[in-house]
Amino acid sequence: MSRPRAARLFALITAVGALLATVLTVLAHLAAGPGMDARSLTISDYAVSERGRPVAMAMFVLGAASLALPLGLRAAGVAVGRLPALLLLGWSSGLMAAAIIPTDPQGTPHLSLQGYVHRYVSVTAFICLPAAALLAVRRLAADPRWRGALRAVRALAVTSVLGLAGLYYVAYPGDRVMMGLVQRILVATEVLLLGLLAMRLYRIAGLPGPRRR
């Protein structure tokens, strides 16, 4: 398989994975049992609920599909740097780990070790994607194939950082008020960011990159 075809395939895997994860999550929310409030309960709370299996599946699918993105960037000759590539791996592995290691059920008075592991791998994933995008933007600015998308990539990454700050506020000083809503806004922003990167990669695969001096 040629490198442009491989890049398109990897980009498509990431984009389809993001779409499938979104569909699974929405369906799980529509089928949620009584007492499940998306404004106050987190996505992880839904994942361990009686009907929350599709949410855990969505987390794993999104993480697994995201593994294809750095492979696609490499196949297309897009130089984002080693650290952004590692951060993308942190995003993917964090999501998959969070799906495999669930949080404690709602109403548990104290988090178990498993619950703490789930919390911090999830937070790591949420941090890694916008950090990778912001670091990559500096290099992508020199690549003419990406110039039309950089403003949107930067805007979504910055919005994600603001969402992380909002999530921290509601989780601690805010006493978890509307925590579920804030988290879902953050997740939606990061999935949009991932989808934008994947679709732009699909479009530019095969186009000549910047000339090396």
PDB file of C-alpha atoms in Angstrom:
ATOM      1  CA  MET A   1       0.000   0.000   0.000  1.00  0.00           C
ATOM      2  CA  SER A   2       1.300   3.456  -0.910  1.00  0.00           C
ATOM      3  CA  ARG A   3       1.974   5.989   1.818  1.00  0.00           C
ATOM      4  CA  PRO A   4      -0.876   8.347   0.728  1.00  0.00           C
ATOM      5  CA  ARG A   5      -3.364   5.451   0.772  1.00  0.00           C
ATOM      6  CA  ALA A   6      -2.111   4.345   4.156  1.00  0.00           C
ATOM      7  CA  ALA A   7      -2.464   7.904   5.482  1.00  0.00           C
ATOM      8  CA  ARG A   8      -6.053   8.106   4.214  1.00  0.00           C
ATOM      9  CA  LEU A   9      -6.885   4.718   5.719  1.00  0.00           C
ATOM     10  CA  PHE A  10      -5.500   5.694   9.129  1.00  0.00           C
ATOM     11  CA  ALA A  11      -7.332   9.025   8.995  1.00  0.00           C
ATOM     12  CA  LEU A  12     -10.572   7.258   8.084  1.00  0.00           C
ATOM     13  CA  ILE A  13     -10.161   4.788  10.956  1.00  0.00           C
ATOM     14  CA  THR A  14      -9.820   7.664  13.415  1.00  0.00           C
ATOM     15  CA  ALA A  15     -12.777   9.595  11.976  1.00  0.00           C
ATOM     16  CA  VAL A  16     -15.082   6.565  11.831  1.00  0.00           C
ATOM     17  CA  GLY A  17     -14.042   5.572  15.351  1.00  0.00           C
ATOM     18  CA  ALA A  18     -14.904   9.036  16.651  1.00  0.00           C
ATOM     19  CA  LEU A  19     -18.288   8.913  14.912  1.00  0.00           C
ATOM     20  CA  LEU A  20     -19.065   5.416  16.213  1.00  0.00           C
ATOM     21  CA  ALA A  21     -18.082   6.403  19.762  1.00  0.00           C
ATOM     22  CA  THR A  22     -20.369   9.428  19.547  1.00  0.00           C
ATOM     23  CA  VAL A  23     -23.307   7.336  18.327  1.00  0.00           C
ATOM     24  CA  LEU A  24     -22.802   4.737  21.059  1.00  0.00           C
ATOM     25  CA  THR A  25     -22.637   7.418  23.740  1.00  0.00           C
ATOM     26  CA  VAL A  26     -25.763   9.194  22.522  1.00  0.00           C
ATOM     27  CA  LEU A  27     -27.721   5.928  22.325  1.00  0.00           C
ATOM     28  CA  ALA A  28     -26.621   5.001  25.844  1.00  0.00           C
ATOM     29  CA  HIS A  29     -27.814   8.352  27.140  1.00  0.00           C
ATOM     30  CA  LEU A  30     -31.175   7.957  25.413  1.00  0.00           C
ATOM     31  CA  ALA A  31     -31.610   4.508  26.970  1.00  0.00           C
ATOM     32  CA  ALA A  32     -30.402   5.519  30.433  1.00  0.00           C
ATOM     33  CA  GLY A  33     -32.428   4.329  33.373  1.00  0.00           C
ATOM     34  CA  PRO A  34     -34.386   6.514  35.799  1.00  0.00           C
ATOM     35  CA  GLY A  35     -32.376   8.811  38.022  1.00  0.00           C
ATOM     36  CA  MET A  36     -29.580   9.281  35.488  1.00  0.00           C
ATOM     37  CA  ASP A  37     -28.992  13.021  35.061  1.00  0.00           C
ATOM     38  CA  ALA A  38     -26.424  13.978  32.422  1.00  0.00           C
ATOM     39  CA  ARG A  39     -26.075  17.446  33.924  1.00  0.00           C
ATOM     40  CA  SER A  40     -24.684  16.175  37.220  1.00  0.00           C
ATOM     41  CA  LEU A  41     -23.395  12.651  36.530  1.00  0.00           C
ATOM     42  CA  THR A  42     -20.179  12.144  34.593  1.00  0.00           C
ATOM     43  CA  ILE A  43     -19.744   9.947  31.554  1.00  0.00           C
ATOM     44  CA  SER A  44     -17.879   7.485  33.770  1.00  0.00           C
ATOM     45  CA  ASP A  45     -20.925   7.337  36.075  1.00  0.00           C
ATOM     46  CA  TYR A  46     -23.026   6.377  33.059  1.00  0.00           C
ATOM     47  CA  ALA A  47     -20.459   3.756  32.013  1.00  0.00           C
ATOM     48  CA  VAL A  48     -20.844   1.825  35.290  1.00  0.00           C
ATOM     49  CA  SER A  49     -24.632   2.164  35.415  1.00  0.00           C
ATOM     50  CA  GLU A  50     -26.992  -0.717  34.651  1.00  0.00           C
ATOM     51  CA  ARG A  51     -27.319   0.277  30.985  1.00  0.00           C
ATOM     52  CA  GLY A  52     -23.944   1.937  30.562  1.00  0.00           C
ATOM     53  CA  ARG A  53     -21.992  -0.755  28.722  1.00  0.00           C
ATOM     54  CA  PRO A  54     -22.186   1.128  25.367  1.00  0.00           C
ATOM     55  CA  VAL A  55     -20.472   4.123  27.025  1.00  0.00           C
ATOM     56  CA  ALA A  56     -17.517   1.993  28.118  1.00  0.00           C
ATOM     57  CA  MET A  57     -17.400   0.531  24.610  1.00  0.00           C
ATOM     58  CA  ALA A  58     -17.421   4.035  23.145  1.00  0.00           C
ATOM     59  CA  MET A  59     -14.455   5.079  25.299  1.00  0.00           C
ATOM     60  CA  PHE A  60     -12.449   2.064  24.185  1.00  0.00           C
ATOM     61  CA  VAL A  61     -13.390   2.475  20.507  1.00  0.00           C
ATOM     62  CA  LEU A  62     -12.400   6.145  20.563  1.00  0.00           C
ATOM     63  CA  GLY A  63      -9.060   5.370  22.181  1.00  0.00           C
ATOM     64  CA  ALA A  64      -8.281   2.469  19.844  1.00  0.00           C
ATOM     65  CA  ALA A  65      -9.247   4.435  16.725  1.00  0.00           C
ATOM     66  CA  SER A  66      -7.106   7.368  17.860  1.00  0.00           C
ATOM     67  CA  LEU A  67      -4.022   5.159  17.695  1.00  0.00           C
ATOM     68  CA  ALA A  68      -4.280   5.392  13.907  1.00  0.00           C
ATOM     69  CA  LEU A  69      -3.879   9.186  13.841  1.00  0.00           C
ATOM     70  CA  PRO A  70      -0.123   9.427  14.555  1.00  0.00           C
ATOM     71  CA  LEU A  71       0.434   6.554  12.128  1.00  0.00           C
ATOM     72  CA  GLY A  72      -1.468   8.471   9.466  1.00  0.00           C
ATOM     73  CA  LEU A  73       0.455  11.666  10.130  1.00  0.00           C
ATOM     74  CA  ARG A  74       3.698   9.803   9.730  1.00  0.00           C
ATOM     75  CA  ALA A  75       2.557   8.096   6.528  1.00  0.00           C
ATOM     76  CA  ALA A  76       1.601  11.492   5.071  1.00  0.00           C
ATOM     77  CA  GLY A  77       4.961  12.990   5.978  1.00  0.00           C
ATOM     78  CA  VAL A  78       3.431  15.419   8.476  1.00  0.00           C
ATOM     79  CA  ALA A  79       6.120  16.308  11.008  1.00  0.00           C
ATOM     80  CA  VAL A  80       4.408  17.143  14.295  1.00  0.00           C
ATOM     81  CA  GLY A  81       7.366  16.272  16.520  1.00  0.00           C
ATOM     82  CA  ARG A  82       8.050  13.487  18.987  1.00  0.00           C
ATOM     83  CA  LEU A  83       6.315  15.041  22.002  1.00  0.00           C
ATOM     84  CA  PRO A  84       2.942  15.641  20.254  1.00  0.00           C
ATOM     85  CA  ALA A  85       3.070  12.064  18.955  1.00  0.00           C
ATOM     86  CA  LEU A  86       3.673  10.782  22.490  1.00  0.00           C
ATOM     87  CA  LEU A  87       0.835  12.938  23.802  1.00  0.00           C
ATOM     88  CA  LEU A  88      -1.497  11.471  21.181  1.00  0.00           C
ATOM     89  CA  LEU A  89      -0.471   8.048  22.442  1.00  0.00           C
ATOM     90  CA  GLY A  90      -1.267   9.237  25.980  1.00  0.00           C
ATOM     91  CA  TRP A  91      -4.747  10.308  24.831  1.00  0.00           C
ATOM     92  CA  SER A  92      -5.398   6.924  23.204  1.00  0.00           C
ATOM     93  CA  SER A  93      -4.019   4.742  25.989  1.00  0.00           C
ATOM     94  CA  GLY A  94      -5.713   6.864  28.662  1.00  0.00           C
ATOM     95  CA  LEU A  95      -9.130   6.376  27.081  1.00  0.00           C
ATOM     96  CA  MET A  96      -8.656   2.646  26.634  1.00  0.00           C
ATOM     97  CA  ALA A  97      -7.423   2.261  30.205  1.00  0.00           C
ATOM     98  CA  ALA A  98     -10.398   4.253  31.502  1.00  0.00           C
ATOM     99  CA  ALA A  99     -12.735   1.925  29.609  1.00  0.00           C
ATOM    100  CA  ILE A 100     -11.051  -1.197  30.981  1.00  0.00           C
ATOM    101  CA  ILE A 101     -10.712   0.115  34.558  1.00  0.00           C
ATOM    102  CA  PRO A 102     -14.147   1.548  35.485  1.00  0.00           C
ATOM    103  CA  THR A 103     -14.833   4.023  38.234  1.00  0.00           C
ATOM    104  CA  ASP A 104     -16.750   3.104  41.373  1.00  0.00           C
ATOM    105  CA  PRO A 105     -20.553   2.949  41.135  1.00  0.00           C
ATOM    106  CA  GLN A 106     -22.550   6.036  42.033  1.00  0.00           C
ATOM    107  CA  GLY A 107     -23.109   6.344  45.771  1.00  0.00           C
ATOM    108  CA  THR A 108     -19.829   4.725  46.821  1.00  0.00           C
ATOM    109  CA  PRO A 109     -18.701   6.834  49.817  1.00  0.00           C
ATOM    110  CA  HIS A 110     -14.971   6.684  49.030  1.00  0.00           C
ATOM    111  CA  LEU A 111     -13.073   6.014  45.827  1.00  0.00           C
ATOM    112  CA  SER A 112     -11.278   2.702  45.674  1.00  0.00           C
ATOM    113  CA  LEU A 113      -7.809   2.307  44.177  1.00  0.00           C
ATOM    114  CA  GLN A 114      -9.525   1.315  40.936  1.00  0.00           C
ATOM    115  CA  GLY A 115     -11.612   4.475  41.054  1.00  0.00           C
ATOM    116  CA  TYR A 116      -8.532   6.643  41.521  1.00  0.00           C
ATOM    117  CA  VAL A 117      -6.750   4.924  38.629  1.00  0.00           C
ATOM    118  CA  HIS A 118      -9.775   5.524  36.416  1.00  0.00           C
ATOM    119  CA  ARG A 119      -9.955   9.182  37.425  1.00  0.00           C
ATOM    120  CA  TYR A 120      -6.338   9.976  36.693  1.00  0.00           C
ATOM    121  CA  VAL A 121      -6.007   8.060  33.425  1.00  0.00           C
ATOM    122  CA  SER A 122      -9.139   9.889  32.250  1.00  0.00           C
ATOM    123  CA  VAL A 123      -7.736  13.268  33.244  1.00  0.00           C
ATOM    124  CA  THR A 124      -4.444  12.400  31.557  1.00  0.00           C
ATOM    125  CA  ALA A 125      -6.276  11.623  28.322  1.00  0.00           C
ATOM    126  CA  PHE A 126      -8.223  14.902  28.448  1.00  0.00           C
ATOM    127  CA  ILE A 127      -4.987  16.850  28.939  1.00  0.00           C
ATOM    128  CA  CYS A 128      -2.943  15.037  26.313  1.00  0.00           C
ATOM    129  CA  LEU A 129      -5.058  15.726  23.211  1.00  0.00           C
ATOM    130  CA  PRO A 130      -5.242  19.553  23.405  1.00  0.00           C
ATOM    131  CA  ALA A 131      -1.611  19.689  24.519  1.00  0.00           C
ATOM    132  CA  ALA A 132      -0.592  17.620  21.493  1.00  0.00           C
ATOM    133  CA  ALA A 133      -2.613  19.863  19.171  1.00  0.00           C
ATOM    134  CA  LEU A 134      -1.187  23.112  20.574  1.00  0.00           C
ATOM    135  CA  LEU A 135       2.376  21.822  20.302  1.00  0.00           C
ATOM    136  CA  ALA A 136       1.786  20.438  16.807  1.00  0.00           C
ATOM    137  CA  VAL A 137       0.335  23.731  15.535  1.00  0.00           C
ATOM    138  CA  ARG A 138       3.754  25.369  15.811  1.00  0.00           C
ATOM    139  CA  ARG A 139       5.226  22.857  13.355  1.00  0.00           C
ATOM    140  CA  LEU A 140       2.161  22.584  11.146  1.00  0.00           C
ATOM    141  CA  ALA A 141       2.318  26.339  10.526  1.00  0.00           C
ATOM    142  CA  ALA A 142       5.282  25.648   8.227  1.00  0.00           C
ATOM    143  CA  ASP A 143       3.305  23.043   6.246  1.00  0.00           C
ATOM    144  CA  PRO A 144       1.147  24.671   3.532  1.00  0.00           C
ATOM    145  CA  ARG A 145      -1.198  21.674   3.514  1.00  0.00           C
ATOM    146  CA  TRP A 146      -2.441  22.578   7.007  1.00  0.00           C
ATOM    147  CA  ARG A 147      -2.743  26.342   6.839  1.00  0.00           C
ATOM    148  CA  GLY A 148      -6.461  26.350   6.200  1.00  0.00           C
ATOM    149  CA  ALA A 149      -7.177  24.263   9.305  1.00  0.00           C
ATOM    150  CA  LEU A 150      -4.773  25.693  11.863  1.00  0.00           C
ATOM    151  CA  ARG A 151      -7.100  28.398  13.174  1.00  0.00           C
ATOM    152  CA  ALA A 152      -9.847  25.862  13.901  1.00  0.00           C
ATOM    153  CA  VAL A 153      -7.361  23.383  15.427  1.00  0.00           C
ATOM    154  CA  ARG A 154      -5.965  26.076  17.709  1.00  0.00           C
ATOM    155  CA  ALA A 155      -9.444  27.331  18.675  1.00  0.00           C
ATOM    156  CA  LEU A 156     -10.681  23.852  19.601  1.00  0.00           C
ATOM    157  CA  ALA A 157      -7.491  23.098  21.542  1.00  0.00           C
ATOM    158  CA  VAL A 158      -7.734  26.352  23.507  1.00  0.00           C
ATOM    159  CA  THR A 159     -11.433  25.702  24.168  1.00  0.00           C
ATOM    160  CA  SER A 160     -10.479  22.271  25.483  1.00  0.00           C
ATOM    161  CA  VAL A 161      -7.957  23.830  27.857  1.00  0.00           C
ATOM    162  CA  LEU A 162     -10.648  26.203  29.119  1.00  0.00           C
ATOM    163  CA  GLY A 163     -12.963  23.228  29.504  1.00  0.00           C
ATOM    164  CA  LEU A 164     -10.338  21.464  31.605  1.00  0.00           C
ATOM    165  CA  ALA A 165     -10.100  24.529  33.834  1.00  0.00           C
ATOM    166  CA  GLY A 166     -13.900  24.576  34.143  1.00  0.00           C
ATOM    167  CA  LEU A 167     -13.964  20.865  34.962  1.00  0.00           C
ATOM    168  CA  TYR A 168     -11.390  21.358  37.699  1.00  0.00           C
ATOM    169  CA  TYR A 169     -13.417  24.223  39.155  1.00  0.00           C
ATOM    170  CA  VAL A 170     -16.708  22.339  39.298  1.00  0.00           C
ATOM    171  CA  ALA A 171     -14.993  19.199  40.631  1.00  0.00           C
ATOM    172  CA  TYR A 172     -13.436  20.945  43.616  1.00  0.00           C
ATOM    173  CA  PRO A 173     -14.468  24.533  44.575  1.00  0.00           C
ATOM    174  CA  GLY A 174     -17.761  24.136  42.710  1.00  0.00           C
ATOM    175  CA  ASP A 175     -18.832  21.038  44.694  1.00  0.00           C
ATOM    176  CA  ARG A 176     -19.545  19.085  41.432  1.00  0.00           C
ATOM    177  CA  VAL A 177     -22.440  21.363  40.439  1.00  0.00           C
ATOM    178  CA  MET A 178     -23.256  20.699  36.747  1.00  0.00           C
ATOM    179  CA  MET A 179     -20.114  18.580  36.499  1.00  0.00           C
ATOM    180  CA  GLY A 180     -21.667  16.208  33.992  1.00  0.00           C
ATOM    181  CA  LEU A 181     -22.604  19.040  31.650  1.00  0.00           C
ATOM    182  CA  VAL A 182     -19.153  20.647  31.845  1.00  0.00           C
ATOM    183  CA  GLN A 183     -17.459  17.319  31.199  1.00  0.00           C
ATOM    184  CA  ARG A 184     -19.653  16.581  28.187  1.00  0.00           C
ATOM    185  CA  ILE A 185     -18.866  19.980  26.664  1.00  0.00           C
ATOM    186  CA  LEU A 186     -15.163  19.216  27.128  1.00  0.00           C
ATOM    187  CA  VAL A 187     -15.468  15.742  25.613  1.00  0.00           C
ATOM    188  CA  ALA A 188     -17.500  17.031  22.662  1.00  0.00           C
ATOM    189  CA  THR A 189     -14.856  19.683  21.982  1.00  0.00           C
ATOM    190  CA  GLU A 190     -12.036  17.151  22.092  1.00  0.00           C
ATOM    191  CA  VAL A 191     -13.871  14.709  19.813  1.00  0.00           C
ATOM    192  CA  LEU A 192     -14.428  17.563  17.350  1.00  0.00           C
ATOM    193  CA  LEU A 193     -10.718  18.373  17.556  1.00  0.00           C
ATOM    194  CA  LEU A 194      -9.810  14.759  16.878  1.00  0.00           C
ATOM    195  CA  GLY A 195     -12.245  14.582  13.975  1.00  0.00           C
ATOM    196  CA  LEU A 196     -10.890  17.793  12.467  1.00  0.00           C
ATOM    197  CA  LEU A 197      -7.325  16.475  12.591  1.00  0.00           C
ATOM    198  CA  ALA A 198      -8.388  13.181  11.019  1.00  0.00           C
ATOM    199  CA  MET A 199     -10.426  14.722   8.205  1.00  0.00           C
ATOM    200  CA  ARG A 200      -7.731  17.259   7.373  1.00  0.00           C
ATOM    201  CA  LEU A 201      -5.201  14.453   7.244  1.00  0.00           C
ATOM    202  CA  TYR A 202      -7.487  12.561   4.860  1.00  0.00           C
ATOM    203  CA  ARG A 203      -7.691  15.596   2.571  1.00  0.00           C
ATOM    204  CA  ILE A 204      -3.985  16.379   2.446  1.00  0.00           C
ATOM    205  CA  ALA A 205      -2.677  12.805   2.098  1.00  0.00           C
ATOM    206  CA  GLY A 206      -0.763  12.616  -1.173  1.00  0.00           C
ATOM    207  CA  LEU A 207      -0.208  16.361  -1.475  1.00  0.00           C
ATOM    208  CA  PRO A 208       3.440  17.462  -1.476  1.00  0.00           C
ATOM    209  CA  GLY A 209       4.740  18.627   1.887  1.00  0.00           C
ATOM    210  CA  PRO A 210       7.081  21.498   2.632  1.00  0.00           C
ATOM    211  CA  ARG A 211      10.427  21.351   0.900  1.00  0.00           C
ATOM    212  CA  ARG A 212      13.351  20.464   3.086  1.00  0.00           C
ATOM    213  CA  ARG A 213      16.378  22.668   2.846  1.00  0.00           C
TER     214      ARG A 213
END
